[in-house]
Short mmCIF file of C-alpha atoms in Angstrom, two decimals:
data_model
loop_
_atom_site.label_atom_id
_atom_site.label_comp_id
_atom_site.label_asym_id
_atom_site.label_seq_id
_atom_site.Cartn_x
_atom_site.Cartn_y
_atom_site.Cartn_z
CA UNK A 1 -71.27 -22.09 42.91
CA UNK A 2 -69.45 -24.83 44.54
CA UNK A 3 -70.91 -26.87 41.98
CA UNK A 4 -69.27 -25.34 39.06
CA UNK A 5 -65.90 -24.69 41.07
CA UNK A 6 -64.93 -27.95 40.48
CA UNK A 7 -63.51 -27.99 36.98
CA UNK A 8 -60.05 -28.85 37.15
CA UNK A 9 -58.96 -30.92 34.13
CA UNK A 10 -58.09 -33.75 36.28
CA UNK A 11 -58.63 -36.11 37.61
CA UNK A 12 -61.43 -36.98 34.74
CA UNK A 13 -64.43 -38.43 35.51
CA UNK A 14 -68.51 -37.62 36.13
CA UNK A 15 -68.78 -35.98 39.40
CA UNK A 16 -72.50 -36.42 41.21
CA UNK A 17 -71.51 -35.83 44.64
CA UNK A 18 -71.43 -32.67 46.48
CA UNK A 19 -68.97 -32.36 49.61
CA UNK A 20 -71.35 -33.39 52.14
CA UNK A 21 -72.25 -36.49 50.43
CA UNK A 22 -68.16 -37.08 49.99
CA UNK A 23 -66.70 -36.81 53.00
CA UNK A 24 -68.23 -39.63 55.37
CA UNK A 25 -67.04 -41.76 52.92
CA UNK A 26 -63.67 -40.07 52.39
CA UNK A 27 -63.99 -40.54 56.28
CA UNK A 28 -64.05 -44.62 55.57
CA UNK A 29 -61.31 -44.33 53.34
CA UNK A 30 -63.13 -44.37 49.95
CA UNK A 31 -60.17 -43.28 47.59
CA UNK A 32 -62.82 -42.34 44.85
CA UNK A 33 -64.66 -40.28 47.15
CA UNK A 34 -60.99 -38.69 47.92
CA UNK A 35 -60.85 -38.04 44.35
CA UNK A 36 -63.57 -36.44 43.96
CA UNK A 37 -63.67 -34.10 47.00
CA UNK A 38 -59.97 -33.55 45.66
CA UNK A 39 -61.80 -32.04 42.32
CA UNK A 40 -63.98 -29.84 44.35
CA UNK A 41 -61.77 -28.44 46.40
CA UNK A 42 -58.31 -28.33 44.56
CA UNK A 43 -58.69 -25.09 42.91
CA UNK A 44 -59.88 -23.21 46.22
CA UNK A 45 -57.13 -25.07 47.80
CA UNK A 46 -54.45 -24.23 45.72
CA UNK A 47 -55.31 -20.85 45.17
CA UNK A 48 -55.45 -20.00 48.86
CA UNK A 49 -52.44 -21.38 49.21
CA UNK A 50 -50.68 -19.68 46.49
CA UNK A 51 -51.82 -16.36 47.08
CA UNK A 52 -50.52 -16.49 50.38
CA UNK A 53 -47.38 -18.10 49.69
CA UNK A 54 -47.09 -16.98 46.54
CA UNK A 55 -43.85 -19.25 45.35
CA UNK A 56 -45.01 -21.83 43.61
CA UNK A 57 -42.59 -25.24 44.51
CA UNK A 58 -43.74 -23.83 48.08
CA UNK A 59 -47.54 -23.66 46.99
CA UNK A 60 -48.05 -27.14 45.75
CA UNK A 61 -45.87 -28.30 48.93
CA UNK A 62 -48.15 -26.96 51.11
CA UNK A 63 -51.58 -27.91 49.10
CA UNK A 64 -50.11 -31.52 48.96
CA UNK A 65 -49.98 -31.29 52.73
CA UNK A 66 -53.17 -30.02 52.85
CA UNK A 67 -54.86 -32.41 51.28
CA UNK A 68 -53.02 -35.19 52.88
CA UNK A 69 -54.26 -33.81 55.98
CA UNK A 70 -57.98 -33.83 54.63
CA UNK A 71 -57.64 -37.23 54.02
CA UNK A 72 -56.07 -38.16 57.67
CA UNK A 73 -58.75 -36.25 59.40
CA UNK A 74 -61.38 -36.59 57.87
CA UNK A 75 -62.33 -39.26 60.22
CA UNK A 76 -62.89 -36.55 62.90
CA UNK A 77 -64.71 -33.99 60.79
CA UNK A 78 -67.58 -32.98 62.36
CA UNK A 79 -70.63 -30.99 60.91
CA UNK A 80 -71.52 -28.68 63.97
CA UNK A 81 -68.03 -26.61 63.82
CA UNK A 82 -68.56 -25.63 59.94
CA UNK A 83 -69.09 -26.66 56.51
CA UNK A 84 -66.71 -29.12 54.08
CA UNK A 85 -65.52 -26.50 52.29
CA UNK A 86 -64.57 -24.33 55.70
CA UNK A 87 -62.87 -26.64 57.62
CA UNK A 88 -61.16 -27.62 54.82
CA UNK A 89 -60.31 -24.12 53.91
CA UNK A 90 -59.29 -23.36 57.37
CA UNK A 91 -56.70 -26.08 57.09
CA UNK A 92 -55.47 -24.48 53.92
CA UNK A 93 -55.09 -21.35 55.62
CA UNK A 94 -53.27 -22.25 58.68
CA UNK A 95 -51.23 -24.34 56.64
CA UNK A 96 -49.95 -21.68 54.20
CA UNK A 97 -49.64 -19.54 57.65
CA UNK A 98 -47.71 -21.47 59.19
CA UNK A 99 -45.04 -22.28 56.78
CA UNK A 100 -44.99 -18.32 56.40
CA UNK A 101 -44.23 -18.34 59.94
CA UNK A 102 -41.92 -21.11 60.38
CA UNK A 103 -40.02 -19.52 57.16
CA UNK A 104 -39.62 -16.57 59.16
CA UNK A 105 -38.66 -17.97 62.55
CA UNK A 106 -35.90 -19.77 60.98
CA UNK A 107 -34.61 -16.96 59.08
CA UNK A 108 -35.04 -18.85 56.25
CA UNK A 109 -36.03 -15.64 54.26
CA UNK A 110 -33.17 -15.37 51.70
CA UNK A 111 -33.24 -18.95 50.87
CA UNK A 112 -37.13 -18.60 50.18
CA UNK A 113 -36.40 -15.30 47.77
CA UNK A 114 -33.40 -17.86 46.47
CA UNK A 115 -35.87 -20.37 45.34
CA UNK A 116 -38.92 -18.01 44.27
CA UNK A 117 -36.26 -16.91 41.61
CA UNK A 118 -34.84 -19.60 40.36
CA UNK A 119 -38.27 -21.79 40.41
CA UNK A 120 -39.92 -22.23 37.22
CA UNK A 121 -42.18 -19.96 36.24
CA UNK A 122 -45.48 -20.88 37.08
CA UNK A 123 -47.55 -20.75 33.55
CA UNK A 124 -50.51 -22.54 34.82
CA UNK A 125 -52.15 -19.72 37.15
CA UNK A 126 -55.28 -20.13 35.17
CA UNK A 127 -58.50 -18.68 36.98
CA UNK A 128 -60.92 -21.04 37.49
CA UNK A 129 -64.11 -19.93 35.32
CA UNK A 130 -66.34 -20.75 38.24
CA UNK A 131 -64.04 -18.48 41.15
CA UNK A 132 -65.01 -15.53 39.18
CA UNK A 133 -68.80 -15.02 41.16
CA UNK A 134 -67.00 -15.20 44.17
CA UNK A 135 -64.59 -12.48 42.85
CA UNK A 136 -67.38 -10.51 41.54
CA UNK A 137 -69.18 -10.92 45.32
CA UNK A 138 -65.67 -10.61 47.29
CA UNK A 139 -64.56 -7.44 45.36
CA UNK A 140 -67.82 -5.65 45.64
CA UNK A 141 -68.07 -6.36 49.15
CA UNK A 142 -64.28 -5.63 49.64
CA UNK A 143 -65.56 -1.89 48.39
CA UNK A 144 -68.43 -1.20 51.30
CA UNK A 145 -65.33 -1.35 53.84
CA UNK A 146 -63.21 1.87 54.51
CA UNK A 147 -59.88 1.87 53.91
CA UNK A 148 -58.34 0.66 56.84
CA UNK A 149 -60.93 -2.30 57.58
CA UNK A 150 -59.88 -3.50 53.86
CA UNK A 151 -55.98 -3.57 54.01
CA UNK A 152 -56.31 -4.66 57.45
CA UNK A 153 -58.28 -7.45 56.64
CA UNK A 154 -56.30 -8.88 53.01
CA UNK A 155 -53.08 -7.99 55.17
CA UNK A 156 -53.99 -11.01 57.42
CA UNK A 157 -55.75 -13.00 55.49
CA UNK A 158 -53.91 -12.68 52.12
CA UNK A 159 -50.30 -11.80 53.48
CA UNK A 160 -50.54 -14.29 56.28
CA UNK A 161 -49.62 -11.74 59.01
CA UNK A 162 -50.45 -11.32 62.38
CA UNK A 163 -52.49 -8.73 63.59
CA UNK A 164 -49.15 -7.28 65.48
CA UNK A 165 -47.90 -7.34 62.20
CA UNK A 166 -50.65 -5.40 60.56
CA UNK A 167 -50.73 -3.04 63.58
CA UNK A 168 -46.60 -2.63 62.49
CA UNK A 169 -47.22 -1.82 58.62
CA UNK A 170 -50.29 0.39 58.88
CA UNK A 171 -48.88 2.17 61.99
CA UNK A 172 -51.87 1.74 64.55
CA UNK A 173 -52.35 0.81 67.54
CA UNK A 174 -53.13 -3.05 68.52
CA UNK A 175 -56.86 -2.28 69.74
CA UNK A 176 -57.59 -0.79 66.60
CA UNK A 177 -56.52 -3.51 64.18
CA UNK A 178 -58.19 -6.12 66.40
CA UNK A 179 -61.53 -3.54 66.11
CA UNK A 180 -60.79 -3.31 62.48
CA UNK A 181 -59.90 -7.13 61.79
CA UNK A 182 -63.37 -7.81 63.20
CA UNK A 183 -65.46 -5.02 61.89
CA UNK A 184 -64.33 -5.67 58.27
CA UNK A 185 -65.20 -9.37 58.78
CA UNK A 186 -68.68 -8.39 60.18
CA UNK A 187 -69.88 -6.06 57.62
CA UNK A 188 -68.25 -8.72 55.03
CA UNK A 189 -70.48 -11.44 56.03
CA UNK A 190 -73.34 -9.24 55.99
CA UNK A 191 -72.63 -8.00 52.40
CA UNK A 192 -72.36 -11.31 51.34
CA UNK A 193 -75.12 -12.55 53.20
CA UNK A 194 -73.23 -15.82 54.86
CA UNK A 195 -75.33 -17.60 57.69
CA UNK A 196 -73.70 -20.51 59.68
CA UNK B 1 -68.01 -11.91 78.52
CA UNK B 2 -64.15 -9.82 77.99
CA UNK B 3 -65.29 -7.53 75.93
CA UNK B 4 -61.22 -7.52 74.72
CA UNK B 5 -60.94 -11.40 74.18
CA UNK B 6 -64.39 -10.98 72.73
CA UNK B 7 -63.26 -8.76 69.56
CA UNK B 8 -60.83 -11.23 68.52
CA UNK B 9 -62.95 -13.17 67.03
CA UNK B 10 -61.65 -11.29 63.68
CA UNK B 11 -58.41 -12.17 64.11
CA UNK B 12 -59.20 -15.29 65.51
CA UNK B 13 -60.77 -16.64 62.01
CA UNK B 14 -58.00 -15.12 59.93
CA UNK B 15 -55.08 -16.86 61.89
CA UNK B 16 -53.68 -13.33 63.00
CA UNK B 17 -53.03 -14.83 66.21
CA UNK B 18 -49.90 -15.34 67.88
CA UNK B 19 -49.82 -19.32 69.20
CA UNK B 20 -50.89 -18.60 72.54
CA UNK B 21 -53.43 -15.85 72.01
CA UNK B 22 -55.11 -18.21 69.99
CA UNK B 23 -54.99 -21.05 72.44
CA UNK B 24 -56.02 -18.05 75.04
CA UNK B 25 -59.40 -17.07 72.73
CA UNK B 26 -59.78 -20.93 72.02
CA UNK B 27 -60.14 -21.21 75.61
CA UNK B 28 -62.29 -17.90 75.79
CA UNK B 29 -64.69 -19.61 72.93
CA UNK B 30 -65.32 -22.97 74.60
CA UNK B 31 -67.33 -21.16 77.49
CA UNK B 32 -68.84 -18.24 75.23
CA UNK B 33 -71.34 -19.71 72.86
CA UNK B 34 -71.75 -16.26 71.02
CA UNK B 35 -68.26 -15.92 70.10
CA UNK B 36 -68.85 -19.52 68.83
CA UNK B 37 -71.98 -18.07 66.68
CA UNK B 38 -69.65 -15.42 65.26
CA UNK B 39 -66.92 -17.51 64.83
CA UNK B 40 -68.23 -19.96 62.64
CA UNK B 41 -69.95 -17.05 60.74
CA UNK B 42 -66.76 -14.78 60.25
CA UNK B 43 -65.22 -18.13 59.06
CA UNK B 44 -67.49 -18.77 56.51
CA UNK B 45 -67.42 -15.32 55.48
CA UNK B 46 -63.13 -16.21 54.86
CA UNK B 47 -63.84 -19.14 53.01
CA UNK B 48 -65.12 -16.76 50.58
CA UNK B 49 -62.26 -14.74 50.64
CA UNK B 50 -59.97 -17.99 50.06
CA UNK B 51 -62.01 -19.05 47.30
CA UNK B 52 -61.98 -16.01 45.27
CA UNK B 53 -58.33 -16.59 45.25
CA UNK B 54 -59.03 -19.68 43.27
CA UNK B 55 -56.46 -20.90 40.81
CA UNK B 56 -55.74 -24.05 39.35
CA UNK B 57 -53.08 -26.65 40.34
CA UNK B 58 -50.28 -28.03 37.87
CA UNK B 59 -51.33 -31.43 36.96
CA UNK B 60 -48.72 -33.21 38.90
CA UNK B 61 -50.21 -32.49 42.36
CA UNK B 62 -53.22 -34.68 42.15
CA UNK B 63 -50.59 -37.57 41.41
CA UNK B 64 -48.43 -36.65 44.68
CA UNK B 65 -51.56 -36.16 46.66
CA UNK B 66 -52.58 -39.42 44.90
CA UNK B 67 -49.41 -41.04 45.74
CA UNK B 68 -49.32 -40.00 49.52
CA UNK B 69 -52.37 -41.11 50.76
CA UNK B 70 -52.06 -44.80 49.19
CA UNK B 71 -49.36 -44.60 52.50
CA UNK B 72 -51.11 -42.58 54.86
CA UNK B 73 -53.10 -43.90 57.31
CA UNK B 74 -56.31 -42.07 58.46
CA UNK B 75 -57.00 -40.76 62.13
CA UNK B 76 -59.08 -42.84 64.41
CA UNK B 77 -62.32 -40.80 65.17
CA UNK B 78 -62.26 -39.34 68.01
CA UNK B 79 -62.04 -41.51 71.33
CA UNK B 80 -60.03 -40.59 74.50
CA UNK B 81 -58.29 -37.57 73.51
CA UNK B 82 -61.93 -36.16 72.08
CA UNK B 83 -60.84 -32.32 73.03
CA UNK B 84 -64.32 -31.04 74.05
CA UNK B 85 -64.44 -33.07 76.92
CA UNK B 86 -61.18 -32.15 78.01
CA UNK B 87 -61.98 -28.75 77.73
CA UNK B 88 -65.48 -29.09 79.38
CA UNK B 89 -63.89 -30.00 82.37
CA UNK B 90 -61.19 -27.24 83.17
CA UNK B 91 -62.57 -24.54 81.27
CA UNK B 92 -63.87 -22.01 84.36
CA UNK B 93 -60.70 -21.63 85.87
CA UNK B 94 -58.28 -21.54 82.69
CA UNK B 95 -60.29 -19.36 81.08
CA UNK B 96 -59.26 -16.91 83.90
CA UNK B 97 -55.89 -17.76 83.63
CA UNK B 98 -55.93 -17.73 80.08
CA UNK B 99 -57.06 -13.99 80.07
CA UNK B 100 -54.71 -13.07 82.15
CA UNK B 101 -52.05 -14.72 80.08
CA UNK B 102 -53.18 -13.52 77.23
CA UNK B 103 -52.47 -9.95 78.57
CA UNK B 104 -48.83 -10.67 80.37
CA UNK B 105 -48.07 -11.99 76.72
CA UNK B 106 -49.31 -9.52 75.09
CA UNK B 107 -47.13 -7.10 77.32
CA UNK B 108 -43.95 -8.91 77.47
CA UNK B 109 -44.37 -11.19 74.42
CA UNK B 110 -43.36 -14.09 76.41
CA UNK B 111 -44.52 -17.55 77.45
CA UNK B 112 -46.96 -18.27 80.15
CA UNK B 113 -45.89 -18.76 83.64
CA UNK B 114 -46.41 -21.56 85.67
CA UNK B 115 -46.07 -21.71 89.27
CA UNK B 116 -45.49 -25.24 90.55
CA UNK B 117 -45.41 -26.80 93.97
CA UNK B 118 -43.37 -29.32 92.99
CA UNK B 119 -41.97 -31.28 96.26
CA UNK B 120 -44.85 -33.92 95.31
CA UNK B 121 -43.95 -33.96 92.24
CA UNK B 122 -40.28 -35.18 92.73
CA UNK B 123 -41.42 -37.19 95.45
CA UNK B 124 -44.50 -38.84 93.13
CA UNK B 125 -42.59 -38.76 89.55
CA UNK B 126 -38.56 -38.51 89.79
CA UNK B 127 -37.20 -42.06 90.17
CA UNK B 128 -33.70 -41.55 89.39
CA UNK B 129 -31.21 -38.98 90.32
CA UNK B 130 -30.94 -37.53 86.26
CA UNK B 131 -34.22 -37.58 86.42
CA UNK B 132 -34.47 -35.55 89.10
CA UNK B 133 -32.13 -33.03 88.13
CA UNK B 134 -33.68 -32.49 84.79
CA UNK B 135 -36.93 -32.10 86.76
CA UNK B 136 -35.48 -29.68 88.91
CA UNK B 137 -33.80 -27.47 86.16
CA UNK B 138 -37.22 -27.55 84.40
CA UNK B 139 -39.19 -26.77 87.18
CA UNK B 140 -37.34 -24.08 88.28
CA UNK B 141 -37.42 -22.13 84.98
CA UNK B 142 -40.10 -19.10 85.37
CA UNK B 143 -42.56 -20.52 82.81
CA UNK B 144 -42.26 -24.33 84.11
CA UNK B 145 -45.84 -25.91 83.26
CA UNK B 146 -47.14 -29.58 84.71
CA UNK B 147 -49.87 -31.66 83.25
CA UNK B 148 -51.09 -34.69 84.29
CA UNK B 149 -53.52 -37.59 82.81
CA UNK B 150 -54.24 -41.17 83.47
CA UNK B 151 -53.86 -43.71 81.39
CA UNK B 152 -56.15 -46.06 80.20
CA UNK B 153 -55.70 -49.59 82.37
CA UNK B 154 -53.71 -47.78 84.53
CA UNK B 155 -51.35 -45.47 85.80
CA UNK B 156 -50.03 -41.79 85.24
CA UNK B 157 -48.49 -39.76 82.72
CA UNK B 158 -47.39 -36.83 84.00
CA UNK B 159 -45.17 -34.20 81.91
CA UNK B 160 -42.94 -30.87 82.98
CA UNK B 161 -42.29 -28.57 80.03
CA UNK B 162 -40.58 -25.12 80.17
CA UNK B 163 -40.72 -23.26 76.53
CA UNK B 164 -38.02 -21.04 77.87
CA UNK B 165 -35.68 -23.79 78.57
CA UNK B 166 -36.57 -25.51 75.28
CA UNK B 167 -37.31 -28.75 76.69
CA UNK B 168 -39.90 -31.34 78.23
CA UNK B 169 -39.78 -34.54 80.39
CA UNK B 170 -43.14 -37.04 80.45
CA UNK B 171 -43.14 -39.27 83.19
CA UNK B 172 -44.86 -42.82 83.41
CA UNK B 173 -46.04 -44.29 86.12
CA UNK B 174 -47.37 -47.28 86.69
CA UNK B 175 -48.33 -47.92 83.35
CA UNK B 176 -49.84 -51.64 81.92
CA UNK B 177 -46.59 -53.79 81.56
CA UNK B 178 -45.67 -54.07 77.43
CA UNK B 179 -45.49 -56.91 75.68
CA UNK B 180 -42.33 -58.12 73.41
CA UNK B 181 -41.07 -54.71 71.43
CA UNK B 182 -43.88 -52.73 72.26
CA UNK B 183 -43.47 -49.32 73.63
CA UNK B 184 -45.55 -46.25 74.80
CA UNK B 185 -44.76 -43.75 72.07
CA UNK B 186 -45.19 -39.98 73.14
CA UNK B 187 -46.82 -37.16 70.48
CA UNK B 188 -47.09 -33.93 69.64
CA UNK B 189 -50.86 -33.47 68.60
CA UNK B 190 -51.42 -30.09 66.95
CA UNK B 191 -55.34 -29.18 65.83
CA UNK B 192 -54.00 -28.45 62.27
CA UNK B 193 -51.55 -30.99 61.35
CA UNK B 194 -50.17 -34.86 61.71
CA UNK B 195 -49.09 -35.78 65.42
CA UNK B 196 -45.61 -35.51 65.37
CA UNK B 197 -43.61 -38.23 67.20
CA UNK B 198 -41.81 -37.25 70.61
CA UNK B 199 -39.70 -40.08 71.89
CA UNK B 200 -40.63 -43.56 73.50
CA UNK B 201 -39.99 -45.90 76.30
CA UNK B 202 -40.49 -49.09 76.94
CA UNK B 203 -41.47 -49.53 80.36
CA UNK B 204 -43.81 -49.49 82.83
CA UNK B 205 -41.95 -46.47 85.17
CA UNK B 206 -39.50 -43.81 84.12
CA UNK B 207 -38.95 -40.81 81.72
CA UNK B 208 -39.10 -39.80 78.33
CA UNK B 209 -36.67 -36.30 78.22
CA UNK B 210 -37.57 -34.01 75.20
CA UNK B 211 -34.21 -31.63 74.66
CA UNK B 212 -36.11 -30.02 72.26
CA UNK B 213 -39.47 -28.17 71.91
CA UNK B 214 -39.29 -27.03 67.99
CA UNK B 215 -41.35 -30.27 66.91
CA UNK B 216 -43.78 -29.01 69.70
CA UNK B 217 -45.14 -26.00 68.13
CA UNK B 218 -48.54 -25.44 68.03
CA UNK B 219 -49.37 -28.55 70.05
CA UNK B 220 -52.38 -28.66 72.17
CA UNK B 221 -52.34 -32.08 73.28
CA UNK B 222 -49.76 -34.93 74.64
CA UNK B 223 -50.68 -38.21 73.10
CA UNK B 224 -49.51 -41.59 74.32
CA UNK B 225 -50.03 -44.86 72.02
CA UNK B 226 -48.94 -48.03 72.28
CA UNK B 227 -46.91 -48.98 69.11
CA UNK B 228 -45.32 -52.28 68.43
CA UNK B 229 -41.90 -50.88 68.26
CA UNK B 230 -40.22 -47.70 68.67
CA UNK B 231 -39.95 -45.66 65.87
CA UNK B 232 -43.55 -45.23 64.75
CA UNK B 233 -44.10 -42.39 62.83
CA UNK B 234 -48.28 -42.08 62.74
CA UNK B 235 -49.89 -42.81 66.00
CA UNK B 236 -51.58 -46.77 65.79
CA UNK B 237 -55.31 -47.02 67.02
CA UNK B 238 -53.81 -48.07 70.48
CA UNK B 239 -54.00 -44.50 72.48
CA UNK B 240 -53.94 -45.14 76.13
CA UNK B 241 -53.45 -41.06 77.07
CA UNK B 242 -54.04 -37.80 75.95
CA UNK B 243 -53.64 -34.91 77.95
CA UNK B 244 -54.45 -31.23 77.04
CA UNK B 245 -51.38 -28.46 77.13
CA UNK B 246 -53.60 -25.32 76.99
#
C-alpha cells in the first residue's frame, strides 16, 4: 500500500526504493534519496497535517517543518523504536499538535480564524488514489468501536486535543477517557491486524 | 507496573498528553518493556489513522522543502547526549518521582517541585554577587529544579531552572579554555524538533542567565557545543555536554 501511496505529481521521476532502503542514505545526506522519501511520504504527511490543522498556509507551514526535520534527524533514526513511515508520522503529528497548542497558549485564536478566512481557498485537497485502502480499513475498523471509544479517539488524534480536553467536550471523567483512549487504540490495532 | 501510568499508553501515542505527563509516562516506559511492546504497536496502529487522512500537497511545497534543506545541516548521530543512556542510569528513582508528579500535576495542574539543598550549590557554582542573587531568587521558587553534567575534557555544567519564575541560569565550571571567538553555546534540545539556541559565553567559569523559558518548551535535554562564535543557530558537531531535564 505504501507502494502505491506515493503518487504525487512531483517531484517526477522512477521511484525503486522503498523507505527502508531510503533513509540510511537520506541519513548521509543523499538529496535524491530525500526526494524520493519526500514522494512517499508527502501525501501522508500533508494530509495529517491538514486534517489536524485544517488551514491551509498553516498546513504546508507545518509539513515544510516536518520534513525539514526528517531530513535533520534522520541521522539518528533508529529501526528498533518503529518503522519509516511511523516515526516519521509521529513527527507529523506532534508537529501539527503542537502548533495547535502553541496557537492556543498565545491566544492567538482570532488571528488563526483571521487567516483561515482570508487564505486562499485550498482547491488542491485531492485524495490520493492509493489512501483510499487505508480509508476503506480505518473506517471499517472505526465502526467495531462504541461510540465513545470512537469520538474519543478522532478527538485526540484528529482534533489535536488532549485527553483533559476530550474528558471536557464529552463530559467524562479523566479515568475514563484515558480507559477509552487506550481501548479504542487496542481493539483498532487488532482490527487492522498491525504487529510491531 | 502502575496500573494508572500503564493505561496511558493510548494517550501516550496520540499526543493527548500534557508536556509533563508525557515526560512522566516517557519515564514510566523506559523501565516497562511491555508498555514499550504496546507502544510501538498502538503507534503503528495511528500511522494508519494519519494516513487515511492522506491528501495531496500544492506543488510549491516540495520546492520550499527543496529549498530548506540545501541550508540545513543534518544532526550528528547520536554521541554524548545519546538519551537511553542517560535514562538507563537514573531511571529507578525518577520513575518514582515521576509518578508522583504526574499525580500532584494532575491535581493542581502545576509544575513539578523541586526541593534543593542548595548551600553547596552557591558555595560550588555562584561566583559573583548577581549571580548569586539570581541563584537565590531561582532557587527559592517552589518548583526550583538543578541538573548537573560534566563536560567532556573537563569541568561542570550545572543549571537552576524554575518554570514558575520563567527563567534558568547554567553555570560553567571549569570548562576547557576557548580558543579565539569560540564560545560554549547553550540549547534547548526537544525530541520533536531543531535545538533551539539558549545564550552563550565565552569562558571557562561563570553564567549563562535565561530570563525566559518560552523557547524551552518541550525540552528534554540541555546541550552545550562549542561554536566558533556566538550566534550559532544549529548546534556544530562539537558537543561537549548534554544533560537530561526530565
Amino acid at each position: 500500500m505504501r507502494e502505491r501511496a506515493q503518487r504525487s505529481r512531483e517531484p517526477g521521476g522512477p521511484r525503486p526504493a522503498t523507505l527502508d532502503d531510503l533513509l540510511p542514505r537520506v541519513a548521509r545526506g543523499d538529496e535524491v534519496a530525500f526526494e524520493q522519501l519526500y514522494r512517499h511520504l508527502s501525501a501522508p504527511i500533508f494530509g495529517l497535517v491538514q486534517r489536524v490543522l485544517r488551514d491551509p498556509a498553516q498546513s504546508e507551514e507545518v509539513a515544510q517543518e516536518v520534513f525539514i526535520e526528517l531530513w535533520r534527524s534522520a541521522t539518528r533514526y533508529s529501526p528498533d523504536r518503529g518503522s519509516v513511515q511511523s516515526w516519521a508520522m509521529t513527527i507529523a503529528h506532534r508537529k501539527a499538535v503542537d502548533r495547535v497548542r502553541s496557537a492556543q497558549a498565545s491566544s492567538d485564536r482570532d488571528t488563526r480564524a483571521a487567516r483561515a478566512e482570508t487564505a486562499r481557498p485550498f482547491d488542491e485537497v485531492t485524495e490520493v488514489v492509493a489512501g483510499r485502502m487505508e480509508r476503506e480499513q480505518v473506517r471499517r475498523c472505526l465502526g467495531t468501536l462504541t461510540d465513545l471509544q470512537r469520538e474519543s479517539v478522532m478527538l485526540a488524534y484528529y482534533q489535536g486535543y488532549t485527553y483533559r480536553e476530550v474528558a471536557h467536550l464529552l463530559d467524562s471523567p479523566l479515568g475514563t477517557v484515558k480507559t477509552r483512549l487506550r481501548d479504542g487504540l487496542i481493539r483498532l490495532r487488532d482490527c487492522m491486524g498491525v504487529t510491531a | 507496573m502502575n496500573n494508572d501510568v500503564h493505561t496511558l499508553t493510548g494517550a501516550y501515542v496520540l499526543d493527548a498528553l500534557s508536556e509533563m505527563e508525557r515526560r512522566a509516562f516517557e519515564d514510566h516506559m523506559a523501565g516497562c518493556p511491555a508498555c514499550h511492546q504496546e507502544v510501538a504497536e498502538l503507534r503503528e496502529t495511528t500511522v494508519r489513522l494519519g494516513t487515511a487522512a492522506a491528501a495531496v500537497p500544492p506543488p510549491q511545497l516540495w520546492h520550499k522543502v527543496h529549498a530548506a534543506i540545501g541550508n540545513t545541516r543534518q544532526l550528528p548521530p547520536f554521541s554524548v547526549n545519546e538519551p537511553a543512556r542517560l535514562r538507563s542510569k537514573r531511571r529507578a528513582s525518577r520513575v518514582a518521582v515521576f509518578a508522583a508528579a504526574a499525580s500532584i500535576l494532575a491535581a493542581a495542574g502545576l509544575g513539578v517541585g523541586w526541593m534543593v539543598t542548595n548551600n553547596d550549590l552557591q558555595d560550588e557554582l555562584a561566583q559573583s554577587q548577581t549571580e548569586l542573587s539570581r541563584l537565590q531568587a531561582l532557587l527559592s521558587a517552589p518548583d526550583s529544579k538543578v541538573v548537573k553534567g560534566d563536560l567532556q575534557g573537563g569541568g561542570t555544567a550545572t543549571a537552576v531552572l524554575s518554570p514558575s519564575r520563567n527563567a534558568m541560569v547554567t553555570m560553567l565550571r571549569d570548562a576547557p579554555p576557548l580558543s579565539g571567538t569560540s564560545v560554549y553555546q547553550l540549547w534547548y534540545v526537544r525530541d520533536d524538533g531543531p535545538p533551539v539556541p539558549a545564550g552563550s559565553l565565552a569562558s571557562s567559569n561563570g553564567a549563562i542567565p535565561s530570563n525566559d523559558l518560552t523557547p524551552a518548551q518541550g525540552a528534554t535535554k540541555l546541550a552545550i557545543s562549542v561554536e566558533p562564535a556566538a550566534g550559532a543557530t544549529a548546534p556544530g558537531p562539537n558537543i561537549v555536554a548534554a544533560i537530561s531535564l526530565v
